[in-house]
PDB file of C-alpha atoms in Angstrom:
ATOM      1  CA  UNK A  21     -25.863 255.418 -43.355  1.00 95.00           C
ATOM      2  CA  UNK A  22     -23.367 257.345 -45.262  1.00 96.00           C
ATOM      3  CA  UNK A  23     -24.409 260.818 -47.039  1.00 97.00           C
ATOM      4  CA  UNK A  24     -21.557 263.320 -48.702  1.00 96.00           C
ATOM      5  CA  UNK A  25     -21.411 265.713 -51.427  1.00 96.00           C
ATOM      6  CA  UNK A  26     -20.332 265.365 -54.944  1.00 97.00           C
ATOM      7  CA  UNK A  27     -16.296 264.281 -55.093  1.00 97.00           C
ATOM      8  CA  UNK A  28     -16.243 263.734 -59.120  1.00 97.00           C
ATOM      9  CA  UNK A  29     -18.044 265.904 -61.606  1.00 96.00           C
ATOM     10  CA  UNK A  30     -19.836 262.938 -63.585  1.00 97.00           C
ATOM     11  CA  UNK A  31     -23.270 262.699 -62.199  1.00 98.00           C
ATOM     12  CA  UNK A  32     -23.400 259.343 -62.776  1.00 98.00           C
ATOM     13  CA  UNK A  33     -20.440 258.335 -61.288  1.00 98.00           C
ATOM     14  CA  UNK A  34     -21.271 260.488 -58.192  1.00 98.00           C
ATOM     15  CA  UNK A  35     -24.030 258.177 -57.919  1.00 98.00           C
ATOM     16  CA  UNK A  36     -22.537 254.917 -57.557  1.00 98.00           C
ATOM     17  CA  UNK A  37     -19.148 256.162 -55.682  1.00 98.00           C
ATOM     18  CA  UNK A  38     -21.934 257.227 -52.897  1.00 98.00           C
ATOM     19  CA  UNK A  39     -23.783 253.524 -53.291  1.00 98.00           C
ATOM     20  CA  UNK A  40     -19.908 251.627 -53.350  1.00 98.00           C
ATOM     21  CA  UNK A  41     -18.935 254.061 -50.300  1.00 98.00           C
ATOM     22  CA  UNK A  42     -22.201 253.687 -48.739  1.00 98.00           C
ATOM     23  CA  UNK A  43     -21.773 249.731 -48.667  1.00 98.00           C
ATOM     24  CA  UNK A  44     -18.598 249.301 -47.168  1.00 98.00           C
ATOM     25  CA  UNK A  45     -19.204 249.307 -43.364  1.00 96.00           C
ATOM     26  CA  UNK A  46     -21.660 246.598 -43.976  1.00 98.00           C
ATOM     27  CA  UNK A  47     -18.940 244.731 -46.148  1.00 98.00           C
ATOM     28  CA  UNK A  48     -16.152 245.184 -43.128  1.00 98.00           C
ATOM     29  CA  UNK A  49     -18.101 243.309 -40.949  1.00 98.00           C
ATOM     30  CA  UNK A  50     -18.363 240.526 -42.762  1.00 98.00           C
ATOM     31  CA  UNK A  51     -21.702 240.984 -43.864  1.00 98.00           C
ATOM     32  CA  UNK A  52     -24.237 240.823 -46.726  1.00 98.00           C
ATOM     33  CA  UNK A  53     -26.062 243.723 -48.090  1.00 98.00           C
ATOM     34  CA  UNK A  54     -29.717 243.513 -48.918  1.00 98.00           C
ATOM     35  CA  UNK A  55     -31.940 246.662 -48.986  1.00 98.00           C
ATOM     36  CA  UNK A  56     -31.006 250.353 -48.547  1.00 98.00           C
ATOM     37  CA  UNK A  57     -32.781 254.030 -48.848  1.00 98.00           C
ATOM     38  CA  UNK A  58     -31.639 256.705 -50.769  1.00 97.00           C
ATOM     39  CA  UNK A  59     -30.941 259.897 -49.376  1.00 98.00           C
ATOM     40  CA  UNK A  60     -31.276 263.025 -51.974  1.00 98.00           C
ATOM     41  CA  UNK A  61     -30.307 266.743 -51.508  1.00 98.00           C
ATOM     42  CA  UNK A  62     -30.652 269.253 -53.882  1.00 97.00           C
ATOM     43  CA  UNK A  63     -30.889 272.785 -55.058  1.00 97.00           C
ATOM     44  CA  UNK A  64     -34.745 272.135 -56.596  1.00 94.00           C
ATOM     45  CA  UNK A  65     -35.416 274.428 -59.388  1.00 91.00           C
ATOM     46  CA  UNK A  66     -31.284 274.825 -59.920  1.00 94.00           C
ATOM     47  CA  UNK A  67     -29.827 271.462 -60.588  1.00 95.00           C
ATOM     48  CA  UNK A  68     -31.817 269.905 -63.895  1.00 96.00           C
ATOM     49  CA  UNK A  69     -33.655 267.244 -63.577  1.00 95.00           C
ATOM     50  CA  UNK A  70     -31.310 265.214 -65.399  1.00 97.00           C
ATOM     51  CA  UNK A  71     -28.509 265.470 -63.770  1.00 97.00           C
ATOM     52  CA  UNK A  72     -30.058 264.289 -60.373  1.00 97.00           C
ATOM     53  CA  UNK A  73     -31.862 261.618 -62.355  1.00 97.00           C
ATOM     54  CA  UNK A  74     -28.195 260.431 -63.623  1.00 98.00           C
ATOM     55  CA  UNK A  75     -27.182 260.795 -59.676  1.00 98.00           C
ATOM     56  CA  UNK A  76     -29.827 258.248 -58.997  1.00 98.00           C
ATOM     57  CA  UNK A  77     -29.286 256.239 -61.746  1.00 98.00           C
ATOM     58  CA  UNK A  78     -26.028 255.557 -60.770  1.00 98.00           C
ATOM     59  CA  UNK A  79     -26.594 254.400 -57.114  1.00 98.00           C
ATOM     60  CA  UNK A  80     -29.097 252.349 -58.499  1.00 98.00           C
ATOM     61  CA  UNK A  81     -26.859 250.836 -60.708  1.00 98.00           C
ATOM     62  CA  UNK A  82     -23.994 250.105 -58.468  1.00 98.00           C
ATOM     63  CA  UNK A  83     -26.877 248.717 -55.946  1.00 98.00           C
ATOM     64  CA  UNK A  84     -27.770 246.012 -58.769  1.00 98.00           C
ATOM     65  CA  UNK A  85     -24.290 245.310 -58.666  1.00 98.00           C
ATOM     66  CA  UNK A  86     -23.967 244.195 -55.399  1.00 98.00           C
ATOM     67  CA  UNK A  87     -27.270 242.392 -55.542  1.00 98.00           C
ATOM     68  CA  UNK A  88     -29.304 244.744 -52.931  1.00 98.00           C
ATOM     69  CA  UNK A  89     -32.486 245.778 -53.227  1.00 98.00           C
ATOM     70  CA  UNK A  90     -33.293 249.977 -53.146  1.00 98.00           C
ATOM     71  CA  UNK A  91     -36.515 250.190 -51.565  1.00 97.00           C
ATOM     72  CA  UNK A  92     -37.221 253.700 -51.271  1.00 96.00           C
ATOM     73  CA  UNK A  93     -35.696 256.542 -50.019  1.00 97.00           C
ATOM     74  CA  UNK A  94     -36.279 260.615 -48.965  1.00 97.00           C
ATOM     75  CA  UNK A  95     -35.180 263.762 -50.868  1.00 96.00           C
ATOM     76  CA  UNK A  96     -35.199 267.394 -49.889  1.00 96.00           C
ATOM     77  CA  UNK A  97     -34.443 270.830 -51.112  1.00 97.00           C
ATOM     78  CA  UNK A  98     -30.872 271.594 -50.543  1.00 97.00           C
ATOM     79  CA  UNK A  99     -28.133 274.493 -51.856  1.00 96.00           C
ATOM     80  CA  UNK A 100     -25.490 271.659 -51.642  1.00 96.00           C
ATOM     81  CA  UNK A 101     -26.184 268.598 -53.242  1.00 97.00           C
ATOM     82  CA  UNK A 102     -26.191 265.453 -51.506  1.00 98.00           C
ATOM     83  CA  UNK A 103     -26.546 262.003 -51.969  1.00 98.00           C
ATOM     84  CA  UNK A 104     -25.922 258.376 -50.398  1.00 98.00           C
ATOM     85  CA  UNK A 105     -28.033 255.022 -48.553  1.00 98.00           C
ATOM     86  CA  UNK A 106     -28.945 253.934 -45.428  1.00 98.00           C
ATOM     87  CA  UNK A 107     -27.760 250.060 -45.863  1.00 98.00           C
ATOM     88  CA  UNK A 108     -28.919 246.533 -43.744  1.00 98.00           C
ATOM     89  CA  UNK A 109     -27.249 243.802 -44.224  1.00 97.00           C
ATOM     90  CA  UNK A 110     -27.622 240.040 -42.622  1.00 98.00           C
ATOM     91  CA  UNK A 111     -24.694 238.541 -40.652  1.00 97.00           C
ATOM     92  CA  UNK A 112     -24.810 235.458 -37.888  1.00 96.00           C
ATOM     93  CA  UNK A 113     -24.291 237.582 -34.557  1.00 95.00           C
ATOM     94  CA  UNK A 114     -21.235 235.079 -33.879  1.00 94.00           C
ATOM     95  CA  UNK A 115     -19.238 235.981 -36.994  1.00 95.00           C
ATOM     96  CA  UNK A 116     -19.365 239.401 -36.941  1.00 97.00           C
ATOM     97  CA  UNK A 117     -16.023 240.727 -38.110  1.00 98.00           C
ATOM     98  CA  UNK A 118     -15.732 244.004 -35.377  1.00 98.00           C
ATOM     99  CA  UNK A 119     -12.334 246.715 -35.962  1.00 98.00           C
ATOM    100  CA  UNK A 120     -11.519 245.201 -31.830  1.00 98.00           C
ATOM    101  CA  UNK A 121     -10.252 241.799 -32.357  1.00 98.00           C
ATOM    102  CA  UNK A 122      -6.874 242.507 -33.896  1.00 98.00           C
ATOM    103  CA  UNK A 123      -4.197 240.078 -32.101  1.00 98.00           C
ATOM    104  CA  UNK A 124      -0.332 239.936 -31.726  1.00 98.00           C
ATOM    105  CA  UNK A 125       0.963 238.599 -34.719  1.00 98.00           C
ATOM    106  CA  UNK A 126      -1.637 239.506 -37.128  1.00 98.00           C
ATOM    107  CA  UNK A 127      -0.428 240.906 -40.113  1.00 98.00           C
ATOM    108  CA  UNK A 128      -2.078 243.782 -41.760  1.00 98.00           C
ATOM    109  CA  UNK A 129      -3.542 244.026 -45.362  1.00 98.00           C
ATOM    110  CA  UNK A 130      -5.128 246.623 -47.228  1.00 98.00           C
ATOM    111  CA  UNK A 131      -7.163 246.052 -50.051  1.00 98.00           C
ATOM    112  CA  UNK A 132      -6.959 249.574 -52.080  1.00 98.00           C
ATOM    113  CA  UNK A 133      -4.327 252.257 -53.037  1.00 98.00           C
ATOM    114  CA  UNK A 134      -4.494 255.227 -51.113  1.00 98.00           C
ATOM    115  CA  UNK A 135      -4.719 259.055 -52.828  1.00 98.00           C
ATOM    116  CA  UNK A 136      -8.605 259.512 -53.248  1.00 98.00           C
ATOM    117  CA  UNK A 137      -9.145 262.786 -51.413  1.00 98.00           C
ATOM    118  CA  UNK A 138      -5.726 264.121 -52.571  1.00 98.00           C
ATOM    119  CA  UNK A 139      -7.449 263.327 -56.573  1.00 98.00           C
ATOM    120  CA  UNK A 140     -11.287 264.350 -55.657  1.00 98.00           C
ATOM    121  CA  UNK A 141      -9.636 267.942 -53.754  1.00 98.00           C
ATOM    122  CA  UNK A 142      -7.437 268.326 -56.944  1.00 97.00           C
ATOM    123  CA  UNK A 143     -10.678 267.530 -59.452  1.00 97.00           C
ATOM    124  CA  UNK A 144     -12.511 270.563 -57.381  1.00 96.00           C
ATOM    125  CA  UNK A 145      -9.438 272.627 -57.873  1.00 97.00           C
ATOM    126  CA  UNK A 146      -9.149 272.000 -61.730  1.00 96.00           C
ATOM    127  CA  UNK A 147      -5.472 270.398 -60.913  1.00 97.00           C
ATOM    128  CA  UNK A 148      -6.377 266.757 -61.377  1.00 97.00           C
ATOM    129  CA  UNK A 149      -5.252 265.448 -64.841  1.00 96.00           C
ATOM    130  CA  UNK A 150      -7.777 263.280 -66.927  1.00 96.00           C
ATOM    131  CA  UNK A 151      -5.550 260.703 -66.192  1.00 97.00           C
ATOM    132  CA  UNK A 152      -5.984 261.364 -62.144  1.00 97.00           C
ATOM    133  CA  UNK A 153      -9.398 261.157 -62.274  1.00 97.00           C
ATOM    134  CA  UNK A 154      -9.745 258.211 -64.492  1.00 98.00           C
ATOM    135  CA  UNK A 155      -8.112 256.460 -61.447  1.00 97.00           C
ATOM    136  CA  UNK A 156      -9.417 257.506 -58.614  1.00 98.00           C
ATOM    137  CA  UNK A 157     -13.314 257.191 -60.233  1.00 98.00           C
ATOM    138  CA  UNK A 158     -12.059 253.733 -61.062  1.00 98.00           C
ATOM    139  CA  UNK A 159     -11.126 252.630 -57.340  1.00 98.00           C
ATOM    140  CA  UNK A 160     -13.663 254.341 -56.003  1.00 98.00           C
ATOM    141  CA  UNK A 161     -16.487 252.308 -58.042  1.00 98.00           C
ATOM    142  CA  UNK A 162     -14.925 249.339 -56.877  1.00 98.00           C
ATOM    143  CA  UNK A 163     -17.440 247.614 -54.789  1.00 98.00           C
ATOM    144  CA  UNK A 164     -15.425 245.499 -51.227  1.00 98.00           C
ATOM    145  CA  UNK A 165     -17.516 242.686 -51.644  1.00 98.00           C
ATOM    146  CA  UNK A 166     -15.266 240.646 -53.314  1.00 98.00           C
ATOM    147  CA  UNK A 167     -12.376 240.854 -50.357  1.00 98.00           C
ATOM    148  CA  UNK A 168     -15.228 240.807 -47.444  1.00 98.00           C
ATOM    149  CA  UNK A 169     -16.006 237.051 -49.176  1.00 98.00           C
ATOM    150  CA  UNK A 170     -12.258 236.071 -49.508  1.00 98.00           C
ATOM    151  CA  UNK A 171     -11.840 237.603 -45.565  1.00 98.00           C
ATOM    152  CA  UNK A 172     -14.825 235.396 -44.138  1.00 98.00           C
ATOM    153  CA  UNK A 173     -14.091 232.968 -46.205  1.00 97.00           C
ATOM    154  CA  UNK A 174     -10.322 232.660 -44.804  1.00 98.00           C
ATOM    155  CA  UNK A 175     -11.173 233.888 -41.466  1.00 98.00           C
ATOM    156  CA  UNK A 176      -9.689 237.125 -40.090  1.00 98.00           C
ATOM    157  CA  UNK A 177      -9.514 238.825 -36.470  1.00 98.00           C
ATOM    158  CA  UNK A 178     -10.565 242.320 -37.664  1.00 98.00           C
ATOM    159  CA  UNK A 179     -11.338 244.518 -40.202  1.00 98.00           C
ATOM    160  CA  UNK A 180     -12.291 248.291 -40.682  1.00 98.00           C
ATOM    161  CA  UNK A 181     -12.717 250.242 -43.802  1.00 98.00           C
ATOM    162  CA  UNK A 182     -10.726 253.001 -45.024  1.00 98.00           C
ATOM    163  CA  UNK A 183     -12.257 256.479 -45.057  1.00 97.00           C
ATOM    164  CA  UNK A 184     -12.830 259.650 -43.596  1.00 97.00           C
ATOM    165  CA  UNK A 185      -9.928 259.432 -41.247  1.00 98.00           C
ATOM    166  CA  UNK A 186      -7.441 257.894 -43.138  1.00 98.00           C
ATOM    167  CA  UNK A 187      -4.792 254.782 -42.855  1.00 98.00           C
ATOM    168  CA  UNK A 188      -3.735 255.868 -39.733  1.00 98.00           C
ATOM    169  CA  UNK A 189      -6.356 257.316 -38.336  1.00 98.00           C
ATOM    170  CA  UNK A 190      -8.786 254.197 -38.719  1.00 98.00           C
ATOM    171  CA  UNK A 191      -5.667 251.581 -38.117  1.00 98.00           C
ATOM    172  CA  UNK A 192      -5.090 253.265 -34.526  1.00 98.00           C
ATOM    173  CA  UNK A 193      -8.860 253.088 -33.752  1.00 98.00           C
ATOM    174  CA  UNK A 194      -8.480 249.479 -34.510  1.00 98.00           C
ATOM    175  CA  UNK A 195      -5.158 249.331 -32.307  1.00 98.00           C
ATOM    176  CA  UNK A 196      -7.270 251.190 -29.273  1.00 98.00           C
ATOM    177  CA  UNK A 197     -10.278 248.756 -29.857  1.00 98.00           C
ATOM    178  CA  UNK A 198      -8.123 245.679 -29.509  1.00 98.00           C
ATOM    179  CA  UNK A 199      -5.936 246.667 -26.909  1.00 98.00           C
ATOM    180  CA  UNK A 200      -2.697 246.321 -29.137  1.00 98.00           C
ATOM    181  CA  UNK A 201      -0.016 247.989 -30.399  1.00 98.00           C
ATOM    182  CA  UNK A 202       0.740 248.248 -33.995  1.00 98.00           C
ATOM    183  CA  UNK A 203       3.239 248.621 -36.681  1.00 98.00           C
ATOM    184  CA  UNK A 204       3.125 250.650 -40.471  1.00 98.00           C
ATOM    185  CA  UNK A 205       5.630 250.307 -42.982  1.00 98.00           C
ATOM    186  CA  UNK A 206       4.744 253.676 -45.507  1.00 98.00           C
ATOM    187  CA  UNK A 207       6.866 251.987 -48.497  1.00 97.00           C
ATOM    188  CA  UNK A 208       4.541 248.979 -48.936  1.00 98.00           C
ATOM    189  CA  UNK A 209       1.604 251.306 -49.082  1.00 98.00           C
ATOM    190  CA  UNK A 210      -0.417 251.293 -52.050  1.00 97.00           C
ATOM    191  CA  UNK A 211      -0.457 254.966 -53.122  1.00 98.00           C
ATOM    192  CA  UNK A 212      -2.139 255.910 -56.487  1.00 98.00           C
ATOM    193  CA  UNK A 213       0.569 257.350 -58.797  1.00 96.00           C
ATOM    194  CA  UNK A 214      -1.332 260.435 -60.066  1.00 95.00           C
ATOM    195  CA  UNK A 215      -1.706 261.246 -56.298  1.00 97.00           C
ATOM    196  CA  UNK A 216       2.157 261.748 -55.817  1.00 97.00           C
ATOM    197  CA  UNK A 217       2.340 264.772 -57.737  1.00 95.00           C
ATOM    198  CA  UNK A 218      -0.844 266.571 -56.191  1.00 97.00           C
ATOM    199  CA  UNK A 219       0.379 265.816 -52.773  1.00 96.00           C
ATOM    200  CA  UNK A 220       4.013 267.445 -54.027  1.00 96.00           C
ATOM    201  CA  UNK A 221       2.073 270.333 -54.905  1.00 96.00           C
ATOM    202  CA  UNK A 222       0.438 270.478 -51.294  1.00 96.00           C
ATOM    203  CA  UNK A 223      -3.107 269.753 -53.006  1.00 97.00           C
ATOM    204  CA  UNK A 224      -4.904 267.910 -49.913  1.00 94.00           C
ATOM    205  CA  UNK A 225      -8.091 268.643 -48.349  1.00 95.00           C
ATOM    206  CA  UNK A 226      -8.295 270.077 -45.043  1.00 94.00           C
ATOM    207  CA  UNK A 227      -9.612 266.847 -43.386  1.00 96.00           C
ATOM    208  CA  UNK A 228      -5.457 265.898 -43.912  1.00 97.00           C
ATOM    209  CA  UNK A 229      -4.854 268.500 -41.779  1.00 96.00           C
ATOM    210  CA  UNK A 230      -7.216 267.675 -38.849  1.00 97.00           C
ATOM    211  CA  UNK A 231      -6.369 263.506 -39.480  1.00 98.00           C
ATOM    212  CA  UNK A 232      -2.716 264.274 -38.973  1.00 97.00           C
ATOM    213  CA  UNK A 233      -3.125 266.476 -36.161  1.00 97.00           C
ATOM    214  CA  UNK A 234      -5.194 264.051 -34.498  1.00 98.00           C
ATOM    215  CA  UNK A 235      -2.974 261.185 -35.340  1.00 98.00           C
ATOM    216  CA  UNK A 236      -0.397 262.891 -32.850  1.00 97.00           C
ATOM    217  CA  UNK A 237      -1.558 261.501 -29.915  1.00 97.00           C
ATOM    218  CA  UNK A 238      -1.365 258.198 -30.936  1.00 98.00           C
ATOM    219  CA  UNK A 239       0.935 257.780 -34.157  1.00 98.00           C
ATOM    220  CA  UNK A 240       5.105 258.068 -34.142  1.00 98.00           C
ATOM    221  CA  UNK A 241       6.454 259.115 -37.299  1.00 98.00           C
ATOM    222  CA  UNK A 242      10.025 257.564 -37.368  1.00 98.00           C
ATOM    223  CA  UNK A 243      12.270 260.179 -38.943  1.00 96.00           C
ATOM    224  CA  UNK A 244      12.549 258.608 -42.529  1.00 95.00           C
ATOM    225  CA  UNK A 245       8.898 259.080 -42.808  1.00 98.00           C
ATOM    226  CA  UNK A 246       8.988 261.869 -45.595  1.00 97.00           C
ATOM    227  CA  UNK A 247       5.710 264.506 -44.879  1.00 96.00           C
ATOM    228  CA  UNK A 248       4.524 263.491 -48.580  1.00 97.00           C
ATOM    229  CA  UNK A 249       3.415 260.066 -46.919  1.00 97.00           C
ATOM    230  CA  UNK A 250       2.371 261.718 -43.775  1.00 98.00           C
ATOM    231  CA  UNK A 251      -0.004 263.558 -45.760  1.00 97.00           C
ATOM    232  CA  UNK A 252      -0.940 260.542 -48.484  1.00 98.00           C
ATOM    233  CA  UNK A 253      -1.764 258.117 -45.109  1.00 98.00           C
ATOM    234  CA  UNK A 254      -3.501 260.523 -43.232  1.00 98.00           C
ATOM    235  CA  UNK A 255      -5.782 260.943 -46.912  1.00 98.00           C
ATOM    236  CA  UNK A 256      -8.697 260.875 -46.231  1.00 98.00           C
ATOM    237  CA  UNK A 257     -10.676 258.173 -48.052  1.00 98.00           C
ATOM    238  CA  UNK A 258     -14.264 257.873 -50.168  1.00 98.00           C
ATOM    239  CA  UNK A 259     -15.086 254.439 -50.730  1.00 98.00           C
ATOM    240  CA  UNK A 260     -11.335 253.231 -49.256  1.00 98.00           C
ATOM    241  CA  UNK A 261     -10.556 249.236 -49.127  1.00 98.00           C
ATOM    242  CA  UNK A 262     -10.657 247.493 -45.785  1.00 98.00           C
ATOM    243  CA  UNK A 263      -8.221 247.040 -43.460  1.00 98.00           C
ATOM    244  CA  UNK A 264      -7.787 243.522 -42.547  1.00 98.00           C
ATOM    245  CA  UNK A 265      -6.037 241.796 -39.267  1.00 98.00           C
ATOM    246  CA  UNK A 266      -5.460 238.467 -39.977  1.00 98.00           C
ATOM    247  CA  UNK A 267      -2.808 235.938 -38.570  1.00 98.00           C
ATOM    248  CA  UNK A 268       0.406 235.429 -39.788  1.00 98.00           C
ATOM    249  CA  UNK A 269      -0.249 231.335 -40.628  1.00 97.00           C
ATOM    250  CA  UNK A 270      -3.341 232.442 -42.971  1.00 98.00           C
ATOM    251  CA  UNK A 271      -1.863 235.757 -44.473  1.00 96.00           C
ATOM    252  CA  UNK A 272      -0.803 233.705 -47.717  1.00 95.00           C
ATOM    253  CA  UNK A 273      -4.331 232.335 -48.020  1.00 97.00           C
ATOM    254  CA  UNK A 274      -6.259 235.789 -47.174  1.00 98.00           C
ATOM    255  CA  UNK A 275      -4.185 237.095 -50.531  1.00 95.00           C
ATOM    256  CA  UNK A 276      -4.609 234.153 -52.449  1.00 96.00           C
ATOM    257  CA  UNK A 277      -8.442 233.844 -51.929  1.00 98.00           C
ATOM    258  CA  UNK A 278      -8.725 237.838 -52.500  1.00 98.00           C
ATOM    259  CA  UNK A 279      -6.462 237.552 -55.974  1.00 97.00           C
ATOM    260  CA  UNK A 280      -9.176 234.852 -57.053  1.00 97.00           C
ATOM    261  CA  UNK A 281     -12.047 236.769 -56.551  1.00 97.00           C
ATOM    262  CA  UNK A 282     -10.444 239.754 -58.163  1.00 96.00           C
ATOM    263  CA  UNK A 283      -8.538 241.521 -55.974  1.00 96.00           C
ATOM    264  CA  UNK A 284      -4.654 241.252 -56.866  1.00 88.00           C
ATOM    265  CA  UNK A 285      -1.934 243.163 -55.017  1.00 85.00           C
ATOM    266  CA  UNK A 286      -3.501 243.500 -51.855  1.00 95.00           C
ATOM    267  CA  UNK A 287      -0.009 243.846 -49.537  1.00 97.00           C
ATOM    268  CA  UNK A 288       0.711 243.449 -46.335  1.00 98.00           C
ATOM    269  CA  UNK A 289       1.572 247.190 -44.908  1.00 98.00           C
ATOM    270  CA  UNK A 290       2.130 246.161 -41.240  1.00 98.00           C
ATOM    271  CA  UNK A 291       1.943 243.911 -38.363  1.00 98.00           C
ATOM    272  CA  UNK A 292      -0.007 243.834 -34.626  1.00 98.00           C
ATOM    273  CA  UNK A 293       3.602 243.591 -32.379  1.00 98.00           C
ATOM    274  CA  UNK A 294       1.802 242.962 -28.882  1.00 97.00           C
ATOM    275  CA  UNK A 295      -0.563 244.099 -26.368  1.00 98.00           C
ATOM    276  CA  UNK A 296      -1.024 247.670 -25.785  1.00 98.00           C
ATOM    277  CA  UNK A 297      -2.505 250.884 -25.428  1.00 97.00           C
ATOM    278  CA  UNK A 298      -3.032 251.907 -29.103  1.00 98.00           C
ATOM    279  CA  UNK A 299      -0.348 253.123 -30.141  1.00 98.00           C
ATOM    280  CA  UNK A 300       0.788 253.097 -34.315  1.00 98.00           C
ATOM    281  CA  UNK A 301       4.334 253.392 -35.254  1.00 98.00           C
ATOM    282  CA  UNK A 302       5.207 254.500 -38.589  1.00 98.00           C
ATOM    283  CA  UNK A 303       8.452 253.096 -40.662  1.00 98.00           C
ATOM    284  CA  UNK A 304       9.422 254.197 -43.896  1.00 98.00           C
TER     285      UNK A 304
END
């Protein structure tokens, strides 16, 4: 289940970021969506009835999309509006794709630019440009089903998706759950450009902040690691890509069978370098 509040000011929008966002851990694992709930929260008597019909609309829509069936749902008076699904999918217990399987050797590849919460925090602050929003909104709709196919189809180790804590906060939890060690190169990032100057401008929500500080324990920042990518990998994500382990002999294929279904540019940002406790280091 994944609820949060509004991150764009489009209503409709809102409503299918939430269903995309809402889909992903199901996608990560490798799985299929087929039925979810909607969960609504709203100032009743404040917010028009329009605009939380447009809210649902949306989800709806984006739940069409990805061929899943809304069954229902619950909604309740709120002073901060809410919205998102609970989601089931259907997956054979022995190919479950888990964030703990990650091996020596894998490389990494991630599926989406980074930037989203630097954009949504600079949309609430009236700082994002048109231009910022039209590209964030437009990753953020994008639905992961079309790399969780071209991952199961190729076979992978692991996978996790990219949210609330960020690159490096979700890549060390997949370190820790393998028992590995890992490596991030910040240059071959995908970073979306309108996020750059935001970031420059120290426009980042707070959940940076805490992601950063938390990546301390675990993370190394080697010294050409400028704090403008500290901050854009610590970003924390709605609706991020996935985060893929897969070995080095089927890295090739994993792009090639993602760039057929859609899904072009998807780099490899780092490598598994051996067994460990965890640990991420960080190269420019």
């Amino acid at each position: 289940m994944d609820v949060f509040t509004p991150v764009v000011d489009e209503p409709y929008a809102y409503g299918a970021i939430a269903a995309a966002n809402s889909l992903s851990d199901v996608y990560a694992m490798g799985a299929q969506p087929l039925l979810a709930l909607n969960i609504l929260a709203y100032p009743q008597g404040r917010l028009p009835g329009e605009v939380v019909g447009e809210i649902v609309r949306g989800g709806l829509e984006k739940m069409q999309e990805a061929g899943v069936v809304v069954a229902g749902g619950h909604s309740l008076d709120d002073p901060q509006p809410k919205f998102g699904y609970a989601v089931t999918g259907l997956v054979h217990p022995e190919r479950v794709v888990t964030n703990a399987g990650a091996r020596p050797g894998d490389r990494l590849v991630l599926t989406k630019p980074l930037g989203i919460g630097v954009i949504t925090t600079g949309i609430k602050q009236q700082r994002a440009s048109p231009e910022a929003v039209e590209a964030a909104t437009r990753v953020m709709l994008e639905l992961n089903r079309a790399a969780s196919e071209a991952m199961v189809q190729v076979g992978v180790h692991a996978c996790t998706d990219v949210t609330g804590y960020g690159l490096v906060g979700h890549l060390g939890e997949m370190a820790r759950a393998s028992g590995v060690d890992v490596r991030l190169y910040a240059s071959r990032v995908p970073v979306l450009e309108e996020a750059w100057a935001l970031v420059r401008e120290r426009v980042f929500p707070r959940g940076t902040l805490r992601n950063r500080g938390a990546a301390a324990k675990f993370a190394r920042w080697a010294a050409g690691v400028s704090e403008e990518y500290q901050m854009l990998l610590c970003d924390p994500q709605t609706s991020g890509g996935l985060l893929i382990a897969v070995s080095a002999d089927r890295g090739e294929l994993l792009r090639q069978a993602l760039a057929a279904r859609g899904v072009p540019g998807a780099p490899e940002v780092g490598e598994v370098v051996g067994p460990g406790e965890g640990r991420v280091e960080i190269l420019p």
